[in-house]
Amino acid sequence: MRNKGFFAVLGLVLGVFVARVAYLIWLSPYELVNDEAQYWVWSRHLDLSYYSKGPGVAWVIAASTHLFGHVEWAVRLPAAVSNALSMWFLAMFARDYCLAGWKAGFLAALMFSLIPGYQATAQLMTIDAPFFTCWIIASWTAFRIAKGGSDSWTWLMLAASLGIGFLFKYTILLLIPGLLLFVFVHRRPWSPLRSVIPALLLFALIISPVFLWNQSHGWPTLSHLLGHLGTPGGDMPTKPWAYNPLWTLRMIGGQAGIIGPLMGLMFLAAMRDKLSLPVCAALPVLGFYALLTIGIAGEENWMLAGYTTLLVPTSCLLCDQPNRTVRLLWLSAIVYGCASLGAILFPGIISKIPLFGKFIPMHRIEGHKAEAARVQNILEKLDAKEAGPLAIIANQYGRASLLSFYLPGHPVVHSSSSWMGGRLSSHDFFPDTALTEEKITGRPVILVGESRESWSRGFRFEKYETLEETLPVLTGSDFRGRPVPAR
C-alpha cells in the first residue's frame, strides 16, 4: 500500500510537471510580463544581489537560458521545476504529519495544484515559485526536528532551505517566528549546540551575498523596502499615515479569489489542529501582511506562502471521514480549481466573455512582441539615415526590459524612470544599462513610451521628432543636458 501511495504521488507530480513544460513550450499565449523581463535582464548581469531583490531569481534564469537559450519557456522553466518540487515536498510533509500517510500526501499535492495562486506562479518566472518551495522544505524539516530528528544533517537542511529562500524573497524570515511560536507553545526542548551552530553558520554563509552587495552599494535594498512603506530613509517621499478600509477588504477578497473554497477547509483544519507546527508556520506571514494593510495597499499574492503549510492539516481533515460540509467544500474546490486552471492557461478565451473579460489583464501578458516589432521597424529606418549608433530609452524599467528581450539581438535599452522623478531600478546599477549623459551625448536617441512634453521634463534635446503617436515613439537629437529644476 505504501508503494502504491508513493507512486501515485510521483505520478501526479511528474504528470503535472510534464504537462506544464509542454504547455510552456508549445501552447502558452503568455508573453513575458514586466517582472519576468526585468529578472531576465538581471540574469545577463550576474551579481551577488540586486537593488530590490536577492540574486536567486537571476541565478536560476541564467542557468536555464544558458542551457536552452533566451526564449520564453526557458525563462519560465525554473518556475515549473519549483512547482513540482513544492508538490513533492508538501506530499512528504503531509505523509509524515498525518496517520493516513501517502494518501494524505497525495491529497496535499493535489490541493496545491488546484489553487489558482499556485497555478499562476508555476508558469510565470517570478520570485514566488522557488520561494514557496524553500518555505515548504523548511517547514517540513522543522517538523522532522520537532519529532526528534535533531541530527546535524536535518538542521543543515533547515538552514539551507531558509538561506536559499532568503535569496529569492526576504520574507522567508517570517517563518522563523512561527517555528519559535511552536517551540514555545509546545515546550519543545532545544537541540544541542553542536547541531545548531553549524546550521547558523551555513545560513549566514548562504545569505551573505545580499549583505556584501548592499554593503558595497550603500544599502539600497533597505532604502527600497522602506520606500514601499513610505517611511523615513526610503527611496520615496514619506507620507503621513492614512488608513483606507478598502485596502484590507481588497486583501481579504483577493485571498478568496486566489485560494478559492479551500480557504474554508483550511480554516476548519486549523481550528481542529490549533497551534500545530503547520498552523504556527502560517500565522506570522498571514498576520504580518494583514496588519500591513492598515498602512499600504498590499498585493494579494503576498500571503500565499502561509497557505502552503495549512494544506497539510487540511489533507488530514479530508482523510478522517469528512462530514457533509467538508465534502461539499472539497467538491467546490475541485470545480473552482479546474475552472481557474482553464482561465489561467487560456486567458484570451475568458477575456472575450462579457462581464468576466474586464478582469483579465491582457495588456500585461500580450502586445510586447508587437511593440518591439514596431520599434524595430523604426530602428531599421533610422539606422539607414543616422551616422552613429542609436541609444534606446524607455519610460520605465519594465518596458525597457521587454524591449531588450523581444528586439532582435537583445540590445541594451535604458530606463528613464529615475531621470523623470521616479524610483530607482536595477537598470541604474548595471554599467551598460545605467543612463548617463555621456551615453546619449552626440548620439541619436529613440524615446519610447512618453509624450514629448513628458520627455522634456527629464531631457533637453535640440530637436524632437514624433515617429509614432500610438506608442508613442520619438527621436531626440543633440542632447543638451538635463533641465534645470525650477526654484
Short mmCIF file of C-alpha atoms in Angstrom, two decimals:
data_model
loop_
_atom_site.label_atom_id
_atom_site.label_comp_id
_atom_site.label_asym_id
_atom_site.label_seq_id
_atom_site.Cartn_x
_atom_site.Cartn_y
_atom_site.Cartn_z
CA MET A 1 0.00 0.00 0.00
CA ARG A 2 2.88 2.36 0.81
CA ASN A 3 4.42 1.74 -2.59
CA LYS A 4 1.11 2.50 -4.29
CA GLY A 5 0.86 5.80 -2.43
CA PHE A 6 4.43 6.72 -3.30
CA PHE A 7 3.94 6.01 -6.99
CA ALA A 8 0.60 7.82 -7.01
CA VAL A 9 2.26 10.99 -5.70
CA LEU A 10 5.22 10.57 -8.05
CA GLY A 11 2.87 10.11 -10.98
CA LEU A 12 0.85 13.19 -10.05
CA VAL A 13 3.94 15.37 -9.66
CA LEU A 14 5.61 14.19 -12.87
CA GLY A 15 2.36 14.32 -14.81
CA VAL A 16 1.68 17.92 -13.82
CA PHE A 17 5.31 18.89 -14.50
CA VAL A 18 5.49 17.33 -17.96
CA ALA A 19 2.12 18.80 -18.93
CA ARG A 20 3.19 22.24 -17.72
CA VAL A 21 6.50 22.19 -19.59
CA ALA A 22 4.75 21.03 -22.77
CA TYR A 23 2.26 23.87 -22.34
CA LEU A 24 5.03 26.44 -21.83
CA ILE A 25 6.87 25.31 -24.94
CA TRP A 26 4.01 24.83 -27.41
CA LEU A 27 0.73 26.27 -26.10
CA SER A 28 1.31 29.22 -23.76
CA PRO A 29 -0.18 32.51 -25.05
CA TYR A 30 1.71 34.46 -22.40
CA GLU A 31 4.43 36.85 -23.44
CA LEU A 32 6.85 37.81 -20.68
CA VAL A 33 5.42 40.17 -18.09
CA ASN A 34 7.34 43.15 -16.71
CA ASP A 35 8.90 41.35 -13.74
CA GLU A 36 9.96 38.32 -15.77
CA ALA A 37 11.68 40.52 -18.34
CA GLN A 38 13.35 42.51 -15.57
CA TYR A 39 14.68 39.33 -13.94
CA TRP A 40 15.90 38.13 -17.33
CA VAL A 41 17.91 41.37 -17.65
CA TRP A 42 19.34 40.66 -14.20
CA SER A 43 20.35 37.17 -15.35
CA ARG A 44 22.54 38.80 -18.01
CA HIS A 45 24.26 40.83 -15.27
CA LEU A 46 25.04 38.17 -12.67
CA ASP A 47 25.91 39.66 -9.30
CA LEU A 48 25.84 38.93 -5.57
CA SER A 49 22.47 40.67 -5.22
CA TYR A 50 20.27 43.33 -6.80
CA TYR A 51 18.58 46.60 -5.95
CA SER A 52 15.15 45.29 -4.98
CA LYS A 53 15.63 41.51 -4.57
CA GLY A 54 18.18 38.85 -3.77
CA PRO A 55 20.13 37.06 -6.50
CA GLY A 56 18.24 33.74 -6.54
CA VAL A 57 15.83 34.54 -9.36
CA ALA A 58 18.60 35.85 -11.64
CA TRP A 59 20.85 32.87 -10.98
CA VAL A 60 18.23 30.23 -11.86
CA ILE A 61 17.10 32.09 -15.01
CA ALA A 62 20.74 32.40 -16.08
CA ALA A 63 21.23 28.64 -15.64
CA SER A 64 18.08 27.82 -17.61
CA THR A 65 18.71 30.21 -20.50
CA HIS A 66 22.35 29.10 -20.69
CA LEU A 67 21.12 25.54 -21.31
CA PHE A 68 18.09 26.23 -23.50
CA GLY A 69 18.51 29.72 -24.95
CA HIS A 70 16.87 33.10 -24.45
CA VAL A 71 13.30 32.04 -25.14
CA GLU A 72 10.17 32.50 -23.06
CA TRP A 73 9.78 28.91 -21.93
CA ALA A 74 13.43 28.70 -20.82
CA VAL A 75 12.98 31.83 -18.69
CA ARG A 76 9.96 30.16 -17.06
CA LEU A 77 11.30 26.61 -16.70
CA PRO A 78 12.64 27.20 -13.15
CA ALA A 79 9.10 28.12 -12.04
CA ALA A 80 7.76 24.79 -13.35
CA VAL A 81 10.60 22.88 -11.65
CA SER A 82 9.97 24.74 -8.39
CA ASN A 83 6.25 23.96 -8.54
CA ALA A 84 6.98 20.25 -8.97
CA LEU A 85 9.37 20.30 -6.02
CA SER A 86 6.76 22.12 -3.91
CA MET A 87 4.19 19.42 -4.68
CA TRP A 88 6.65 16.66 -3.81
CA PHE A 89 7.89 18.07 -0.50
CA LEU A 90 4.38 19.10 0.52
CA ALA A 91 3.35 15.47 -0.01
CA MET A 92 6.31 14.34 2.11
CA PHE A 93 5.26 16.76 4.85
CA ALA A 94 1.66 15.52 4.84
CA ARG A 95 2.82 11.89 4.77
CA ASP A 96 4.87 12.42 7.93
CA TYR A 97 2.22 14.57 9.65
CA CYS A 98 -0.94 12.51 9.03
CA LEU A 99 -1.78 8.97 10.06
CA ALA A 100 -3.07 8.36 6.53
CA GLY A 101 0.50 8.58 5.20
CA TRP A 102 0.87 8.77 1.42
CA LYS A 103 -2.90 9.20 0.94
CA ALA A 104 -2.68 12.50 2.78
CA GLY A 105 0.45 13.33 0.81
CA PHE A 106 -1.37 12.77 -2.48
CA LEU A 107 -4.26 15.00 -1.37
CA ALA A 108 -1.89 17.78 -0.25
CA ALA A 109 -0.09 17.77 -3.61
CA LEU A 110 -3.41 17.68 -5.46
CA MET A 111 -4.80 20.61 -3.46
CA PHE A 112 -1.65 22.61 -4.16
CA SER A 113 -2.16 22.07 -7.90
CA LEU A 114 -5.81 23.19 -7.67
CA ILE A 115 -5.15 26.61 -6.09
CA PRO A 116 -5.19 29.45 -8.66
CA GLY A 117 -2.43 31.38 -6.90
CA TYR A 118 -0.01 28.46 -7.19
CA GLN A 119 -1.15 27.66 -10.72
CA ALA A 120 -0.25 31.18 -11.84
CA THR A 121 3.12 31.29 -10.09
CA ALA A 122 4.04 27.94 -11.68
CA GLN A 123 4.12 29.42 -15.16
CA LEU A 124 5.39 32.95 -14.56
CA MET A 125 9.04 33.19 -13.52
CA THR A 126 8.90 35.49 -10.54
CA ILE A 127 10.43 35.06 -7.09
CA ASP A 128 7.34 33.28 -5.76
CA ALA A 129 7.55 29.70 -7.05
CA PRO A 130 11.11 29.00 -5.75
CA PHE A 131 10.26 30.85 -2.54
CA PHE A 132 7.28 28.55 -1.89
CA THR A 133 9.50 25.51 -2.41
CA CYS A 134 12.00 26.71 0.17
CA TRP A 135 9.19 27.60 2.61
CA ILE A 136 7.70 24.10 2.35
CA ILE A 137 11.06 22.33 2.70
CA ALA A 138 12.00 24.45 5.72
CA SER A 139 8.63 23.78 7.41
CA TRP A 140 8.82 20.04 6.73
CA THR A 141 12.40 19.88 8.02
CA ALA A 142 11.42 21.79 11.16
CA PHE A 143 8.62 19.28 11.72
CA ARG A 144 11.10 16.42 11.45
CA ILE A 145 13.31 18.12 14.04
CA ALA A 146 10.30 18.59 16.32
CA LYS A 147 9.56 14.86 16.06
CA GLY A 148 13.05 14.05 17.29
CA GLY A 149 15.12 14.14 14.13
CA SER A 150 17.59 16.66 15.53
CA ASP A 151 20.75 15.32 13.90
CA SER A 152 23.16 17.80 12.32
CA TRP A 153 22.13 16.95 8.74
CA THR A 154 18.49 17.81 9.40
CA TRP A 155 19.48 21.14 10.93
CA LEU A 156 21.72 21.86 7.94
CA MET A 157 18.81 21.14 5.60
CA LEU A 158 16.64 23.59 7.55
CA ALA A 159 19.37 26.23 7.36
CA ALA A 160 19.93 25.66 3.65
CA SER A 161 16.23 25.93 2.77
CA LEU A 162 15.84 29.13 4.82
CA GLY A 163 19.02 30.61 3.35
CA ILE A 164 18.19 29.78 -0.27
CA GLY A 165 14.65 31.05 0.27
CA PHE A 166 16.12 34.35 1.53
CA LEU A 167 17.99 34.72 -1.77
CA PHE A 168 14.60 34.73 -3.51
CA LYS A 169 12.39 36.59 -1.04
CA TYR A 170 13.40 38.14 2.26
CA THR A 171 10.06 37.42 3.89
CA ILE A 172 11.04 33.78 4.42
CA LEU A 173 12.35 35.19 7.70
CA LEU A 174 8.69 35.36 8.79
CA LEU A 175 8.76 31.58 9.04
CA ILE A 176 11.22 31.76 11.94
CA PRO A 177 8.84 33.42 14.49
CA GLY A 178 6.22 30.84 13.53
CA LEU A 179 8.61 27.99 14.33
CA LEU A 180 9.63 29.67 17.58
CA LEU A 181 5.95 30.06 18.50
CA PHE A 182 5.52 26.31 18.09
CA VAL A 183 8.56 25.63 20.28
CA PHE A 184 7.25 27.97 22.97
CA VAL A 185 3.65 26.67 22.97
CA HIS A 186 4.62 23.01 22.99
CA ARG A 187 7.65 23.42 25.28
CA ARG A 188 9.94 21.60 22.89
CA PRO A 189 13.48 21.09 24.23
CA TRP A 190 16.27 22.93 22.46
CA SER A 191 18.64 20.90 20.31
CA PRO A 192 22.30 20.64 21.34
CA LEU A 193 24.58 23.46 20.19
CA ARG A 194 26.69 21.03 18.18
CA SER A 195 23.73 20.72 15.80
CA VAL A 196 22.52 24.31 15.83
CA ILE A 197 25.79 26.24 15.46
CA PRO A 198 26.83 24.64 12.11
CA ALA A 199 23.31 25.34 10.81
CA LEU A 200 23.54 29.01 11.83
CA LEU A 201 26.92 29.31 10.14
CA LEU A 202 25.57 27.75 6.95
CA PHE A 203 22.56 30.09 6.97
CA ALA A 204 24.85 33.11 7.43
CA LEU A 205 27.10 31.92 4.60
CA ILE A 206 24.21 31.43 2.16
CA ILE A 207 22.62 34.83 2.79
CA SER A 208 25.95 36.71 2.88
CA PRO A 209 25.91 37.73 -0.85
CA VAL A 210 22.92 40.02 -0.19
CA PHE A 211 24.70 41.82 2.65
CA LEU A 212 28.04 42.01 0.85
CA TRP A 213 26.42 43.60 -2.20
CA ASN A 214 24.42 46.07 -0.13
CA GLN A 215 27.44 46.98 1.96
CA SER A 216 29.37 47.87 -1.18
CA HIS A 217 26.47 49.87 -2.69
CA GLY A 218 25.28 51.86 0.34
CA TRP A 219 22.34 49.62 1.35
CA PRO A 220 19.94 50.50 -1.50
CA THR A 221 17.76 47.43 -0.86
CA LEU A 222 16.93 48.69 2.62
CA SER A 223 16.04 52.06 1.14
CA HIS A 224 13.83 50.34 -1.42
CA LEU A 225 11.97 48.30 1.22
CA LEU A 226 11.44 51.38 3.41
CA GLY A 227 10.21 53.24 0.32
CA HIS A 228 7.45 50.64 -0.09
CA LEU A 229 6.26 51.54 3.40
CA GLY A 230 6.61 55.29 2.86
CA THR A 231 8.81 55.60 5.95
CA PRO A 232 11.89 57.79 6.55
CA GLY A 233 15.03 56.50 4.91
CA GLY A 234 13.16 55.08 1.92
CA ASP A 235 13.66 55.86 -1.74
CA MET A 236 10.22 57.51 -1.94
CA PRO A 237 8.90 60.60 -0.17
CA THR A 238 7.46 59.91 3.28
CA LYS A 239 3.70 60.06 3.56
CA PRO A 240 1.51 60.83 6.57
CA TRP A 241 -0.29 57.77 7.87
CA ALA A 242 -3.77 57.30 6.46
CA TYR A 243 -5.92 54.21 6.54
CA ASN A 244 -8.21 53.18 3.73
CA PRO A 245 -10.52 50.28 4.74
CA LEU A 246 -10.63 49.23 1.09
CA TRP A 247 -7.01 48.08 1.40
CA THR A 248 -7.97 45.47 3.98
CA LEU A 249 -11.17 44.49 2.19
CA ARG A 250 -9.29 44.11 -1.08
CA MET A 251 -6.72 41.87 0.58
CA ILE A 252 -9.42 39.68 2.13
CA GLY A 253 -11.38 39.46 -1.11
CA GLY A 254 -8.20 38.75 -3.03
CA GLN A 255 -7.42 35.78 -0.79
CA ALA A 256 -10.83 34.29 -1.58
CA GLY A 257 -10.10 34.68 -5.28
CA ILE A 258 -6.60 33.23 -5.42
CA ILE A 259 -7.31 30.36 -2.98
CA GLY A 260 -10.99 29.58 -3.51
CA PRO A 261 -13.15 27.21 -1.43
CA LEU A 262 -10.06 25.55 0.01
CA MET A 263 -9.84 28.55 2.35
CA GLY A 264 -12.87 27.15 4.17
CA LEU A 265 -11.25 23.75 4.53
CA MET A 266 -8.00 25.32 5.72
CA PHE A 267 -9.90 27.26 8.39
CA LEU A 268 -11.65 24.12 9.63
CA ALA A 269 -8.36 22.18 9.67
CA ALA A 270 -6.53 24.97 11.50
CA MET A 271 -9.25 25.18 14.14
CA ARG A 272 -9.05 21.44 14.65
CA ASP A 273 -5.25 21.28 14.87
CA LYS A 274 -4.92 24.58 16.73
CA LEU A 275 -1.27 25.63 17.19
CA SER A 276 0.32 22.69 15.41
CA LEU A 277 3.54 23.34 13.52
CA PRO A 278 1.84 23.83 10.12
CA VAL A 279 -0.55 26.36 11.69
CA CYS A 280 2.20 28.17 13.61
CA ALA A 281 4.30 28.37 10.44
CA ALA A 282 1.44 30.11 8.63
CA LEU A 283 0.41 32.64 11.28
CA PRO A 284 3.25 35.23 11.08
CA VAL A 285 3.13 35.73 7.31
CA LEU A 286 -0.68 35.87 7.23
CA GLY A 287 -0.80 38.21 10.23
CA PHE A 288 2.03 40.45 9.02
CA TYR A 289 0.51 41.18 5.62
CA ALA A 290 -2.97 41.59 7.07
CA LEU A 291 -1.56 44.16 9.51
CA LEU A 292 0.35 45.86 6.70
CA THR A 293 -2.92 46.80 5.02
CA ILE A 294 -3.55 49.45 7.69
CA GLY A 295 -0.78 51.49 6.05
CA ILE A 296 -0.49 50.42 2.40
CA ALA A 297 -2.45 48.64 -0.31
CA GLY A 298 -0.85 45.19 -0.41
CA GLU A 299 -0.75 42.60 -3.17
CA GLU A 300 -2.94 39.53 -2.88
CA ASN A 301 -0.11 37.07 -3.59
CA TRP A 302 1.96 38.25 -0.60
CA MET A 303 0.17 35.82 1.75
CA LEU A 304 0.46 32.74 -0.48
CA ALA A 305 3.41 31.17 1.35
CA GLY A 306 1.39 30.85 4.54
CA TYR A 307 -1.28 28.71 2.95
CA THR A 308 1.19 26.05 1.81
CA THR A 309 1.63 24.57 5.28
CA LEU A 310 -2.10 24.83 6.03
CA LEU A 311 -2.65 22.31 3.24
CA VAL A 312 -1.00 19.67 5.45
CA PRO A 313 -3.65 19.55 8.22
CA THR A 314 -6.28 20.07 5.51
CA SER A 315 -5.19 16.83 3.85
CA CYS A 316 -5.60 15.08 7.22
CA LEU A 317 -9.10 16.52 7.55
CA LEU A 318 -10.07 15.04 4.18
CA CYS A 319 -8.70 11.62 5.17
CA ASP A 320 -10.55 11.43 8.51
CA GLN A 321 -14.07 10.51 7.41
CA PRO A 322 -15.12 14.04 6.38
CA ASN A 323 -18.61 15.27 7.15
CA ARG A 324 -21.04 16.72 4.62
CA THR A 325 -19.68 20.28 4.92
CA VAL A 326 -16.11 19.15 4.32
CA ARG A 327 -17.13 17.03 1.33
CA LEU A 328 -19.10 19.92 -0.18
CA LEU A 329 -16.17 22.34 0.24
CA TRP A 330 -13.81 19.79 -1.28
CA LEU A 331 -16.05 19.27 -4.31
CA SER A 332 -16.36 23.05 -4.71
CA ALA A 333 -12.58 23.38 -4.52
CA ILE A 334 -12.11 20.82 -7.30
CA VAL A 335 -14.61 22.59 -9.56
CA TYR A 336 -13.16 26.02 -8.77
CA GLY A 337 -9.59 24.81 -9.28
CA CYS A 338 -10.33 23.22 -12.66
CA ALA A 339 -12.25 26.29 -13.86
CA SER A 340 -9.50 28.66 -12.75
CA LEU A 341 -6.87 26.46 -14.38
CA GLY A 342 -8.66 26.82 -17.72
CA ALA A 343 -8.85 30.58 -17.26
CA ILE A 344 -5.16 30.83 -16.37
CA LEU A 345 -3.95 28.59 -19.20
CA PHE A 346 -6.07 30.27 -21.87
CA PRO A 347 -6.87 33.80 -20.68
CA GLY A 348 -7.62 35.06 -24.18
CA ILE A 349 -10.80 32.98 -24.29
CA ILE A 350 -12.03 34.29 -20.93
CA SER A 351 -11.22 37.88 -21.89
CA LYS A 352 -13.84 37.70 -24.64
CA ILE A 353 -16.64 36.69 -22.25
CA PRO A 354 -18.91 39.61 -21.23
CA LEU A 355 -18.58 40.68 -17.57
CA PHE A 356 -15.62 38.33 -16.92
CA GLY A 357 -13.36 39.71 -19.63
CA LYS A 358 -12.70 43.02 -17.91
CA PHE A 359 -10.99 41.20 -15.02
CA ILE A 360 -8.36 39.62 -17.29
CA PRO A 361 -5.32 41.96 -17.59
CA MET A 362 -4.46 41.02 -21.18
CA HIS A 363 -2.34 44.18 -21.56
CA ARG A 364 0.15 42.66 -19.13
CA ILE A 365 0.62 39.38 -21.00
CA GLU A 366 0.39 40.30 -24.68
CA GLY A 367 1.34 43.07 -27.08
CA HIS A 368 5.00 43.28 -26.11
CA LYS A 369 6.26 41.45 -29.19
CA ALA A 370 4.16 43.70 -31.41
CA GLU A 371 5.51 46.80 -29.67
CA ALA A 372 9.08 45.59 -30.12
CA ALA A 373 8.38 44.88 -33.81
CA ARG A 374 7.12 48.43 -34.32
CA VAL A 375 10.20 49.84 -32.59
CA GLN A 376 12.42 47.56 -34.69
CA ASN A 377 10.86 48.89 -37.92
CA ILE A 378 11.62 52.41 -36.79
CA LEU A 379 15.17 51.46 -35.83
CA GLU A 380 15.81 49.94 -39.24
CA LYS A 381 14.61 53.10 -40.98
CA LEU A 382 16.68 55.34 -38.72
CA ASP A 383 19.85 53.24 -38.99
CA ALA A 384 19.96 54.00 -42.69
CA LYS A 385 19.91 57.77 -42.04
CA GLU A 386 21.89 58.18 -38.82
CA ALA A 387 25.66 58.35 -38.74
CA GLY A 388 26.15 56.87 -35.28
CA PRO A 389 24.64 54.04 -33.24
CA LEU A 390 21.23 54.72 -31.73
CA ALA A 391 20.57 54.82 -27.99
CA ILE A 392 17.19 53.41 -26.94
CA ILE A 393 15.42 54.80 -23.85
CA ALA A 394 12.10 53.54 -22.48
CA ASN A 395 9.99 55.36 -19.93
CA GLN A 396 10.28 52.66 -17.23
CA TYR A 397 12.26 49.52 -16.41
CA GLY A 398 9.50 47.06 -17.38
CA ARG A 399 9.16 48.39 -20.91
CA ALA A 400 12.95 48.67 -21.21
CA SER A 401 13.35 45.03 -20.17
CA LEU A 402 10.62 43.79 -22.53
CA LEU A 403 12.07 45.70 -25.47
CA SER A 404 15.52 44.30 -24.73
CA PHE A 405 14.13 40.75 -24.68
CA TYR A 406 11.97 40.99 -27.81
CA LEU A 407 14.15 43.20 -30.04
CA PRO A 408 16.49 41.22 -32.34
CA GLY A 409 19.91 40.74 -30.79
CA HIS A 410 18.69 41.77 -27.31
CA PRO A 411 20.14 45.31 -27.41
CA VAL A 412 20.70 47.49 -24.36
CA VAL A 413 17.61 49.54 -23.56
CA HIS A 414 17.88 52.22 -20.88
CA SER A 415 15.18 53.10 -18.37
CA SER A 416 14.47 56.79 -17.78
CA SER A 417 12.41 56.31 -14.61
CA SER A 418 14.93 57.78 -12.16
CA TRP A 419 15.64 60.69 -14.53
CA MET A 420 11.94 61.53 -14.68
CA GLY A 421 11.44 61.67 -10.91
CA GLY A 422 10.52 58.01 -10.39
CA ARG A 423 12.15 55.30 -8.28
CA LEU A 424 15.49 53.75 -9.00
CA SER A 425 15.60 50.28 -10.54
CA SER A 426 18.32 47.72 -11.14
CA HIS A 427 18.86 49.30 -14.56
CA ASP A 428 20.53 52.17 -12.69
CA PHE A 429 23.12 49.79 -11.20
CA PHE A 430 24.34 47.91 -14.30
CA PRO A 431 27.21 49.62 -16.15
CA ASP A 432 25.70 49.16 -19.62
CA THR A 433 22.04 49.95 -18.81
CA ALA A 434 22.64 52.83 -16.36
CA LEU A 435 21.55 56.02 -18.08
CA THR A 436 24.26 58.70 -18.05
CA GLU A 437 24.70 61.90 -20.01
CA GLU A 438 27.84 60.54 -21.62
CA LYS A 439 25.93 57.66 -23.21
CA ILE A 440 23.50 59.89 -25.08
CA THR A 441 25.58 62.99 -25.80
CA GLY A 442 26.34 63.24 -29.50
CA ARG A 443 24.15 60.24 -30.36
CA PRO A 444 20.71 59.97 -31.92
CA VAL A 445 18.24 58.73 -29.29
CA ILE A 446 14.95 56.89 -29.70
CA LEU A 447 12.46 57.53 -26.90
CA VAL A 448 9.66 55.03 -26.23
CA GLY A 449 6.57 55.35 -24.06
CA GLU A 450 6.01 59.04 -23.25
CA SER A 451 4.88 62.22 -24.94
CA ARG A 452 7.28 64.98 -25.96
CA GLU A 453 6.10 67.09 -23.02
CA SER A 454 6.92 64.30 -20.56
CA TRP A 455 10.36 63.62 -22.03
CA SER A 456 11.23 67.31 -21.89
CA ARG A 457 10.92 67.21 -18.09
CA GLY A 458 13.96 64.93 -17.91
CA PHE A 459 15.92 65.64 -21.10
CA ARG A 460 16.86 68.69 -23.14
CA PHE A 461 17.24 67.86 -26.84
CA GLU A 462 17.81 70.42 -29.54
CA LYS A 463 15.24 68.65 -31.69
CA TYR A 464 12.37 66.21 -31.11
CA GLU A 465 10.62 64.30 -33.87
CA THR A 466 7.48 62.23 -33.30
CA LEU A 467 7.69 58.97 -35.25
CA GLU A 468 4.57 57.22 -33.96
CA GLU A 469 1.77 58.62 -31.85
CA THR A 470 0.19 55.41 -30.53
CA LEU A 471 3.21 54.04 -28.62
CA PRO A 472 4.41 56.88 -28.58
CA VAL A 473 7.91 56.83 -30.16
CA LEU A 474 10.07 59.90 -30.68
CA THR A 475 13.65 60.68 -31.57
CA GLY A 476 15.79 63.21 -29.81
CA SER A 477 18.96 64.68 -31.25
CA ASP A 478 21.72 66.96 -29.98
CA PHE A 479 21.35 66.24 -26.27
CA ARG A 480 21.89 69.44 -24.24
CA GLY A 481 21.83 68.07 -20.72
CA ARG A 482 19.13 67.75 -18.09
CA PRO A 483 16.64 70.54 -17.36
CA VAL A 484 17.49 72.88 -14.53
CA PRO A 485 14.97 72.32 -11.69
CA ALA A 486 12.58 75.22 -11.17
CA ARG A 487 13.12 77.21 -7.96
#
